[in-house]
Coordinates of C-alpha atoms in Angstrom, one line a residue:
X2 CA 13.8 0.1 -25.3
X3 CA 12.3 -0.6 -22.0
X4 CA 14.1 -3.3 -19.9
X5 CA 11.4 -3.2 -16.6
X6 CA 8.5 -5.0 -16.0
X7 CA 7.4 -1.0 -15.1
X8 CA 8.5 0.3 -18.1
X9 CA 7.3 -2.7 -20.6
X10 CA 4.7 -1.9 -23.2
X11 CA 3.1 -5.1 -22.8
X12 CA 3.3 -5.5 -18.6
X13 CA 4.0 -1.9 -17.5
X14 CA -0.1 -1.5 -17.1
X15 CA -0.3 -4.8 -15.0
X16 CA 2.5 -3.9 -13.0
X17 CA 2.2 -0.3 -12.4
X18 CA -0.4 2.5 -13.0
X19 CA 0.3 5.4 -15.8
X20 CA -0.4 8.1 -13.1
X21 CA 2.5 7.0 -10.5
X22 CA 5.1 6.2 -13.6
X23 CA 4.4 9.7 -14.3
X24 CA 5.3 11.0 -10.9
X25 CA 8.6 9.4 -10.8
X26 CA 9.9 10.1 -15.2
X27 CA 12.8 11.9 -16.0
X28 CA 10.5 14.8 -17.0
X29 CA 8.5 15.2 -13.9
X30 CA 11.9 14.8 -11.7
X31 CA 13.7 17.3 -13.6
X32 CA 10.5 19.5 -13.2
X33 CA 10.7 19.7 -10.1
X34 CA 14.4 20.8 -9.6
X35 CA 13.3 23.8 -12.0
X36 CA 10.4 24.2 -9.5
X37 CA 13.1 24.2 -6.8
X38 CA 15.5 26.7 -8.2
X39 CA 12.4 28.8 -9.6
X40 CA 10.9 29.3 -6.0
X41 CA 14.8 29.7 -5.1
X42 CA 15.2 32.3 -6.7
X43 CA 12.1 33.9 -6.4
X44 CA 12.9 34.1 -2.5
X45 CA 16.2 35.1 -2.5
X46 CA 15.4 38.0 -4.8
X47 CA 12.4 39.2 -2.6
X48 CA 15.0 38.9 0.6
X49 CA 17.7 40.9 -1.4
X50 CA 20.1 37.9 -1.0
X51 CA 21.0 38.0 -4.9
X52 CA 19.6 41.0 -7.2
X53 CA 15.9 41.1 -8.5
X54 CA 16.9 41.0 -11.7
X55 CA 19.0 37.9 -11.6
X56 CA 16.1 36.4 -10.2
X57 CA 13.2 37.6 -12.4
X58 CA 15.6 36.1 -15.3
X59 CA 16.1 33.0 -13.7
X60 CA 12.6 32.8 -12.7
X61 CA 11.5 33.3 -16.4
X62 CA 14.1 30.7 -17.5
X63 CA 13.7 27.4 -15.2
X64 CA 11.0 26.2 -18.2
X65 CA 11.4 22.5 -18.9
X66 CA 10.6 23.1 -22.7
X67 CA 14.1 24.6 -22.7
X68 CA 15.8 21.8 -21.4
X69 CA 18.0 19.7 -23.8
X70 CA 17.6 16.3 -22.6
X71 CA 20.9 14.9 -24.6
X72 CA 23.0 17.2 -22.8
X73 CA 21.3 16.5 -19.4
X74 CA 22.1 12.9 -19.8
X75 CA 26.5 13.4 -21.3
X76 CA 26.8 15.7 -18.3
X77 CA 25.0 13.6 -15.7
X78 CA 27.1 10.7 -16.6
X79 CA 30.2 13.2 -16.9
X80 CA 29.9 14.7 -13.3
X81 CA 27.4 11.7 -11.9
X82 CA 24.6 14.3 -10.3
X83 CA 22.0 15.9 -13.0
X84 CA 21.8 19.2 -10.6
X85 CA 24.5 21.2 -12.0
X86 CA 23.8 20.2 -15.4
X87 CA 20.4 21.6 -15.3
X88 CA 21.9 24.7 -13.6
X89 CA 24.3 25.2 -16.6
X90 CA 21.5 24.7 -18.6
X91 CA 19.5 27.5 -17.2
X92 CA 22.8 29.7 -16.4
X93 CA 23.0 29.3 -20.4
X94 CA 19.7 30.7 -21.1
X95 CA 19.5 33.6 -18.9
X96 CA 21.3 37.2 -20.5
X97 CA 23.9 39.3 -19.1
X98 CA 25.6 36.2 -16.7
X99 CA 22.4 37.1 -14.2
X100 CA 22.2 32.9 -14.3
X101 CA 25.2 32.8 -12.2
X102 CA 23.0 33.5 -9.5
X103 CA 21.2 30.6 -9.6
X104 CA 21.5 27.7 -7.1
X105 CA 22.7 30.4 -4.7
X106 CA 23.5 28.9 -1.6
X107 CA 22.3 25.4 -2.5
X108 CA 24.0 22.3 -3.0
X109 CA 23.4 19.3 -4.8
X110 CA 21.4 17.0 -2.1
X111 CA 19.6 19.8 -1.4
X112 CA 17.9 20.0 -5.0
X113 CA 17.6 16.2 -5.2
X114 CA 15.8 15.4 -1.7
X115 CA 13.5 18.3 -2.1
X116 CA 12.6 17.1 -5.7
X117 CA 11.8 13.2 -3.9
X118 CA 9.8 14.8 -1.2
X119 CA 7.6 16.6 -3.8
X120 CA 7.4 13.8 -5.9
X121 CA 6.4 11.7 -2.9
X122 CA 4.0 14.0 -2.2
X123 CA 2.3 13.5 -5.6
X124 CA 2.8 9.6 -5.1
X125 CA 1.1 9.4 -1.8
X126 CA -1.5 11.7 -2.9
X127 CA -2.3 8.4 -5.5
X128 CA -1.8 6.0 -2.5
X129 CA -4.3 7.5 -0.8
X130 CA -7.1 8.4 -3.5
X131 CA -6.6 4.6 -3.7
X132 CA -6.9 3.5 -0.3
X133 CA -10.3 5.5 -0.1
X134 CA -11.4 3.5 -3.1
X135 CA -10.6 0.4 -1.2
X136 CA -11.7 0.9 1.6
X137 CA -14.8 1.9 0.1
X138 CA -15.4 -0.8 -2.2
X139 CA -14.8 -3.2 1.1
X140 CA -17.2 -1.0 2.9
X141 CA -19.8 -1.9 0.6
X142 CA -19.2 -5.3 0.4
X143 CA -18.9 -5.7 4.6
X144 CA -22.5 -3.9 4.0
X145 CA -23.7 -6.2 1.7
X146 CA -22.9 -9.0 2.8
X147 CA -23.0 -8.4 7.0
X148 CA -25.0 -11.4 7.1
X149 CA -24.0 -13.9 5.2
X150 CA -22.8 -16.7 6.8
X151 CA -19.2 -18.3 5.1
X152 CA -16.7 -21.0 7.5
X153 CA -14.0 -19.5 8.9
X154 CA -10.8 -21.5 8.3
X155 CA -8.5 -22.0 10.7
X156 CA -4.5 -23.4 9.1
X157 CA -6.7 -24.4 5.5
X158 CA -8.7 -26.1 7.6
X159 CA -12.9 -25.2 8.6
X160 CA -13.1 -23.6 11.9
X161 CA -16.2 -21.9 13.2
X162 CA -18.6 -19.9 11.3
X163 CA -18.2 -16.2 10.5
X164 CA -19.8 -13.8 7.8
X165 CA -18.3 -12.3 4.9
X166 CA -19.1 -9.1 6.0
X167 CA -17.4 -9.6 8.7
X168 CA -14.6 -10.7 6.9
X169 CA -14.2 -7.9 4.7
X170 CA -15.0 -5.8 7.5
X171 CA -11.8 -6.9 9.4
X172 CA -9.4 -6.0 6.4
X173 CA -11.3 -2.9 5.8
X174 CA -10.2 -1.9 9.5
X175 CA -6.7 -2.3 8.6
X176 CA -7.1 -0.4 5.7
X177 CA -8.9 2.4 7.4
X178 CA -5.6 2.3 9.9
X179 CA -3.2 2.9 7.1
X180 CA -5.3 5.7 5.9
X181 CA -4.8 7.3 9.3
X182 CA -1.1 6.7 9.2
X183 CA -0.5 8.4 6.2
X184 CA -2.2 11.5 7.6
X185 CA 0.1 11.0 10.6
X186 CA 3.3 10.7 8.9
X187 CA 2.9 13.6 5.8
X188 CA 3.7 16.3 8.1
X189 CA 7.1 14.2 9.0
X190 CA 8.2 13.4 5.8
X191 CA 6.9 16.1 3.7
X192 CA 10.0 18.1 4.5
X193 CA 12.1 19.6 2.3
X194 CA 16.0 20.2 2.3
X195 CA 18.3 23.2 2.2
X196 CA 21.6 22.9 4.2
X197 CA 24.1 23.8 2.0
X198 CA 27.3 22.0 1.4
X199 CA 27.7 19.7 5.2
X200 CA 24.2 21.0 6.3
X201 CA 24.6 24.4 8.5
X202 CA 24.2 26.7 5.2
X203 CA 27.9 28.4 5.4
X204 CA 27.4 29.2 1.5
X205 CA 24.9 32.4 3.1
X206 CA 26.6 34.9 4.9
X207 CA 23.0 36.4 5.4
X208 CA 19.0 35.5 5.9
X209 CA 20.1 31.8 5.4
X210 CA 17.2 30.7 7.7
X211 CA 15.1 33.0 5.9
X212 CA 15.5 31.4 2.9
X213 CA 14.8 28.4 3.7
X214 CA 11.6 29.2 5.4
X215 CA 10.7 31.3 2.5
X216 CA 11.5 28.5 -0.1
X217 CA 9.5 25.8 2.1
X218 CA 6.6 28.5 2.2
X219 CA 7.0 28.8 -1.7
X220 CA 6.8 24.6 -1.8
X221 CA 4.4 24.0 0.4
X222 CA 6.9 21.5 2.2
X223 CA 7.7 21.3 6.4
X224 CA 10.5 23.4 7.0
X225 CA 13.1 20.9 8.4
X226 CA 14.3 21.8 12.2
X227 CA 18.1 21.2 11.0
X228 CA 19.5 19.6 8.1
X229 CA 18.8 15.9 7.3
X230 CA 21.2 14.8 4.3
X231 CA 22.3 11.7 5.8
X232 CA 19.8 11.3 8.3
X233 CA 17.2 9.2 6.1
X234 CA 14.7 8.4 8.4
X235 CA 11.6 9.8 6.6
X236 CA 12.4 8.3 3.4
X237 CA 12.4 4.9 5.2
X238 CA 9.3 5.8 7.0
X239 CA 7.5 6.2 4.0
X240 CA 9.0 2.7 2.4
X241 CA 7.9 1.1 5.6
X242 CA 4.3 2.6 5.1
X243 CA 4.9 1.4 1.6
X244 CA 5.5 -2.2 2.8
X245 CA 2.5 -2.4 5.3
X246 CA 0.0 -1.2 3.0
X247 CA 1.4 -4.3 0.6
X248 CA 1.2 -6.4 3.4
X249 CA -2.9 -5.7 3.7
X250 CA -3.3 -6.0 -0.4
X251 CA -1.2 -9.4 -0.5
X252 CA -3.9 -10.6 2.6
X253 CA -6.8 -9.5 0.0
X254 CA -5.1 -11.4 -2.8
X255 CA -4.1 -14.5 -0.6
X256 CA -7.9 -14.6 0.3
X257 CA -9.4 -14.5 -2.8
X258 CA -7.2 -16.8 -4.6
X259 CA -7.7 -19.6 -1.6
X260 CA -11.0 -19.1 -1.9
X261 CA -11.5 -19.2 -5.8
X262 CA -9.9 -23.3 -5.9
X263 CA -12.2 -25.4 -7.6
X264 CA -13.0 -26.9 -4.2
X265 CA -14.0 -23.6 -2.5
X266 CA -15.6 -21.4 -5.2
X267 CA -17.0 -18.7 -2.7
X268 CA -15.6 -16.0 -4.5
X269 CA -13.8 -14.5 -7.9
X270 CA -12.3 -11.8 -9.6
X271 CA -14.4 -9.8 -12.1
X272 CA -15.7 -12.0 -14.6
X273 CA -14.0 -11.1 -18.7
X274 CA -13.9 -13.1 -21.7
X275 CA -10.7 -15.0 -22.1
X276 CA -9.5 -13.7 -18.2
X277 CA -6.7 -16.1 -16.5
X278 CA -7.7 -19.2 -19.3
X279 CA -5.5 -21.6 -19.7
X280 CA -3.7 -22.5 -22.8
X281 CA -4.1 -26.0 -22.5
X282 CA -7.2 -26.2 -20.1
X283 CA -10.1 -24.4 -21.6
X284 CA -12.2 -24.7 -18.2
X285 CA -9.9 -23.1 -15.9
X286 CA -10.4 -19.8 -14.5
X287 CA -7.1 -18.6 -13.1
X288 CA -7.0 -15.7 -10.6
X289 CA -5.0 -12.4 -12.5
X290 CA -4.7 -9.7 -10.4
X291 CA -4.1 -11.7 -7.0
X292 CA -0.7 -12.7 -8.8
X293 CA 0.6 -9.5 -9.6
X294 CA -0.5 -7.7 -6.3
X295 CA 1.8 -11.1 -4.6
X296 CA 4.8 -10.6 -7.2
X297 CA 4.2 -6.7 -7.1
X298 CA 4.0 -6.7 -2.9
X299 CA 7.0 -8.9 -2.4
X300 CA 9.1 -6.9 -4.2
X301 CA 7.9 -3.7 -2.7
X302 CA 9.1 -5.1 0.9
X303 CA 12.5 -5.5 -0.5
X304 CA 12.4 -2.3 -1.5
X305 CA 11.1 -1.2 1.5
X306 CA 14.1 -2.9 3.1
X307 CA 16.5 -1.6 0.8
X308 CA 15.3 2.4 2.3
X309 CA 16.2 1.4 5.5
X310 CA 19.8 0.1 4.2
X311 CA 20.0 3.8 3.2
X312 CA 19.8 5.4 6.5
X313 CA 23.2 3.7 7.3
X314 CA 24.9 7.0 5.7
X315 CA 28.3 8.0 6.6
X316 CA 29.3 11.4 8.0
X317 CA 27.6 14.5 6.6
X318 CA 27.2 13.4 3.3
X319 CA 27.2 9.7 2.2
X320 CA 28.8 7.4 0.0
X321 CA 26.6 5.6 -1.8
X322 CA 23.8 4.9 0.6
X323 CA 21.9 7.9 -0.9
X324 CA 21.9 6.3 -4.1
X325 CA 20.3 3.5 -3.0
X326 CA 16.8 5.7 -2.7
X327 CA 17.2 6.6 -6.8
X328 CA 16.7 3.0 -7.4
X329 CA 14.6 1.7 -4.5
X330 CA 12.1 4.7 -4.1
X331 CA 10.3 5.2 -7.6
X332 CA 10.4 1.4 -7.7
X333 CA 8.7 1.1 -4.7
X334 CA 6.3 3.8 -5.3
X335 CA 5.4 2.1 -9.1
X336 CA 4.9 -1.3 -8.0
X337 CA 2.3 -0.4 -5.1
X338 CA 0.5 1.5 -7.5
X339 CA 0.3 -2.0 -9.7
X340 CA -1.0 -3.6 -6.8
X341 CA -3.6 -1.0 -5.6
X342 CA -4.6 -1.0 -9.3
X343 CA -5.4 -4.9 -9.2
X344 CA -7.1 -4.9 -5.6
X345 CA -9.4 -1.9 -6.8
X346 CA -10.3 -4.2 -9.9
X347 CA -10.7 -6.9 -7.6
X348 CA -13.2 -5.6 -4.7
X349 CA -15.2 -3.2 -7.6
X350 CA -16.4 -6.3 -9.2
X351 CA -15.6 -9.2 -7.0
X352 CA -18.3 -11.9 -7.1
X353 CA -19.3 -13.3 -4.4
X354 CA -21.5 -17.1 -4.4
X355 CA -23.6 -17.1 -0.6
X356 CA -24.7 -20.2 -1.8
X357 CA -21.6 -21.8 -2.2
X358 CA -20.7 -20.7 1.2
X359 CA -23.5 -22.1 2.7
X360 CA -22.8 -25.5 1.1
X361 CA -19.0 -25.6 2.0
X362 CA -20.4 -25.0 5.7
X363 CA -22.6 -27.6 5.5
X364 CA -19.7 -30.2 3.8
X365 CA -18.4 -31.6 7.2
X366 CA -21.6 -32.5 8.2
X367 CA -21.9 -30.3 11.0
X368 CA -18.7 -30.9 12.3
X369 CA -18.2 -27.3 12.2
X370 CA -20.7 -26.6 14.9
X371 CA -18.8 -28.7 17.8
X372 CA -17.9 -26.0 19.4
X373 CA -21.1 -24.4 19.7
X374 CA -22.5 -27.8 21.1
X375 CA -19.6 -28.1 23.5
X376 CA -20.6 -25.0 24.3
X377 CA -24.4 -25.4 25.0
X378 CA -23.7 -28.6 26.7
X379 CA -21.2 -26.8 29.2
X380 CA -23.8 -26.2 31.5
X381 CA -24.8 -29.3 31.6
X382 CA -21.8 -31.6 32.3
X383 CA -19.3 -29.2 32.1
X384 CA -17.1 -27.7 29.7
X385 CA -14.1 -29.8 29.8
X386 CA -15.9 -33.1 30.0
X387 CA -18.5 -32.0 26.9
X388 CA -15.5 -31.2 25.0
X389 CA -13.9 -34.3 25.5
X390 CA -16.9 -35.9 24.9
X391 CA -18.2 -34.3 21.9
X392 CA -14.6 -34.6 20.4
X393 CA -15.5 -38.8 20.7
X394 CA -18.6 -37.8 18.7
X395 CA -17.2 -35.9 16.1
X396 CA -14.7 -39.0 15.2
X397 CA -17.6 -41.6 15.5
X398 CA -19.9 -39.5 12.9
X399 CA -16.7 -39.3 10.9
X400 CA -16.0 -42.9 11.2
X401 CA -19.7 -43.8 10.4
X402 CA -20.6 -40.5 7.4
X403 CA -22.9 -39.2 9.8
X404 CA -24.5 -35.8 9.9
X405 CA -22.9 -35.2 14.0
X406 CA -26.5 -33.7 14.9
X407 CA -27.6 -37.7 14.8
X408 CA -25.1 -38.6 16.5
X409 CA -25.5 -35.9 19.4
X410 CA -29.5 -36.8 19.5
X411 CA -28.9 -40.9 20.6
X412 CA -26.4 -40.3 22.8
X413 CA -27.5 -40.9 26.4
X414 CA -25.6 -38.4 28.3
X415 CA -26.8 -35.5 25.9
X416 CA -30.5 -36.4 25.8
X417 CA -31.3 -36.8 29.3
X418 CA -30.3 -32.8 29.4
X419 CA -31.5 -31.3 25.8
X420 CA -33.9 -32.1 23.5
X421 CA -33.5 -33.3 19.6
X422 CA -34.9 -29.1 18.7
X423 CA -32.4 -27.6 21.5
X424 CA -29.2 -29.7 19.2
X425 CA -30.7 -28.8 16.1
X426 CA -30.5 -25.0 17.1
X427 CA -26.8 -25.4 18.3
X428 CA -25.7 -27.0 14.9
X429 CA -27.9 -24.1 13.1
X430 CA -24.7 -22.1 11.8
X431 CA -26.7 -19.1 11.7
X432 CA -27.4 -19.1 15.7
X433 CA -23.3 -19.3 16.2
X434 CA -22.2 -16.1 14.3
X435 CA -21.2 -14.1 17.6
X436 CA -21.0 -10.4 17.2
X437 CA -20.0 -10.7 13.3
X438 CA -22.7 -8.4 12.7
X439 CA -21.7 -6.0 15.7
X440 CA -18.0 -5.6 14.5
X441 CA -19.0 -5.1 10.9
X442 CA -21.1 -2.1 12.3
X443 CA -18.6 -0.7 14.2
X444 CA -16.2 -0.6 11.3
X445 CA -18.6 0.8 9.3
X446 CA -19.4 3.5 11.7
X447 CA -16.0 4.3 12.5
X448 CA -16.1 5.7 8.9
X449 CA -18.0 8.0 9.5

């Protein structure tokens, strides 16, 4: 019975996404240390380092359908590493002893890191078929609406105005940067391991170097300058890539769920029957996904915390820092699938009310638009004094619920510089959008 919220029937497809829980089951782990001891084998039989035969026989014999899960598990528990229980398992299967030559060489950390590293390589190959889809679906939005005014907001409170293009435009730069860090960091961490028993690969009296080059070839994995079994920082590195990309989904979801209150109502997730009602309330329509991509992303950066506890490994081979990667690295991997699920679902169908953004502008009664008339009045009677005096304004229209453009237009000091249209065209939040437009653009062409 599942005890997770990754595992749970009910929440497992909230939390996580079926592909990534996939990459990280028992099945696809043990997979790959058959894939490892296949292409093992395969090399060291081609460089003459065990006998062909042994190795065609082991080859034809590391077959997950052969593998007796029951007996993985009593001798995993028994000797606390599944390795050489799935080497006696395929020792068993192969004729004549020829299984003995399995594993030559290896040892146990060298099996287990190089199975993580491929099965990172499958889970960041989800990460980024994900971030693409993001940073698509913000592309379109930043396209879409590149014009459309909305306030900015400045500690929860209205600032100056901006567009929601421009908006989504500045996430979708972030999310365009963590695209090019995971091309920067695959060729770093997609390394694999084969050191032997402290690292320096004693176990081969001959073509030890060879072999591991050959078997990297074979995995389509880095071949690793010298051994890294307690040197952890590419595991970390990829945690920490983890935790930033969480960071930029918990900003999408922080966002949207501000600016779905009652009081805002600018934007919400995809509209479905029954979605985030209450059970008491029947007119409430509670944001979904933007609380599991919070829960999900603030576990994640423990997690990703948790990696770098594992790099402080003892010696040549650790005790018990290692292990901290088995829990903390499928984790990890599972929940920021959950939240890039959710912040796909959001973007593909978020709606989006212009009008409402244009009224919420419009709320203060222009209050929003002192700093463009400080600014136009600068000039004038200079910037310090039209601050000073349009901050008086603001707190007399305030004082009196008055729109500050009438305000501005009997003031003396004001009208014996500009005229009644000249203030109307500084409190026009569609004048005072700066280069919103401009920086959408360049995002957008950055693309490509």
């Amino acid at each position: 019975m599942a005890a997770t919220i990754i595992d749970s029937r009910i929440f497992g497809d909230m939390f996580s996404d079926a592909r990534m829980r996939e990459v990280w089951s028992d099945e696809n782990r043990t997979a790959k240390y058959l894939d490892i001891e296949r292409a093992l084998a395969r090399v060291q039989g081609r460089l003459g380092i065990i006998p062909q035969e042994a190795a065609d026989e082991i080859v034809k014999n590391c077959e997950l359908s052969q593998i007796d899960w029951v007996q993985l598990k009593a001798k995993t528990e028994q000797i606390g590493y599944p390795i050489i229980a799935v080497v006696n398992q395929i020792n068993a299967h192969c004729r004549d002893k020829l299984g003995e030559y399995c594993h030559w060489g290896a040892t146990t950390q060298d099996i287990t890191d190089t199975a993580a590293v491929l099965q990172m390589r499958e889970g960041l190959a989800l990460v980024e078929q994900d971030l693409n889809e993001i940073g698509d679906a913000l592309a379109s939005l930043a396209r879409k609406y590149r014009d459309t005014p909305v306030i900015g907001r400045s500690n929860l409170q209205q600032a100056t105005p901006i567009t929601f293009g421009y908006k989504m435009a500045s996430i979708l730069a972030g999310i365009d940067r963590h695209r090019e860090r995971l091309q920067q960091l695959k060729p770093r961490v997609l390394m694999g391991e084969f050191g032997g028993a402290s690292g320096t690969l004693s176990s081969l009296e001959k073509g030890a170097m060879e072999t591991q080059a050959a078997l990297m070839q074979e995995l389509g994995l880095a071949q690793p300058l010298i051994s890294w079994h307690t040197v952890r920082d590419t595991i970390a590195e990829v945690g920490a890539f983890l935790g930033l990309v969480g960071g930029s989904l918990g900003k999408i979801a922080m966002d949207v769920k501000l600016m779905m209150q009652t009081e805002v109502a600018e934007v919400f997730e995809p509209y479905a029957p029954g979605r985030g009602s209450s059970s008491t309330m029947p007119q409430k329509r509670n944001p979904i996904s933007c609380l599991y991509i919070h829960a999900n992303i603030s576990v994640a950066r423990q997690h990703a915390a948790a990696l770098m506890d594992a790099m402080v490994a003892d010696h040549e081979r650790s005790t018990g820092p290692w292990e901290i990667e088995w829990v903390s690295l499928p984790e990890i991997f599972c929940l920021m699938s959950g939240a890039l699920k959710q912040t796909k679902f959001i973007l593909k169908g978020l709606e989006v009310d212009g009008a409402r953004m244009r009224a919420n502008i419009a709320m203060t009664n222009g209050l929003v638009m002192s700093e463009a008339v400080m600014m136009g009045l600068g000039p004038y009677i200079g910037r310090e004094y039209a601050h000073d005096l349009v901050y008086d304004l603001c707190r007399e229209a305030i004082a009196k619920d008055r729109p500050l453009i009438e305000v501005l237009a009997v003031h003396p000091e004001i009208t014996k510089h500009v005229t009644r249209a000249q203030l109307e065209a500084m409190c026009e939040p569609a004048n005072h959008l700066g280069q919103a437009g401009v920086m959408v653009d360049r995002v957008l062409a950055a693309r490509g």
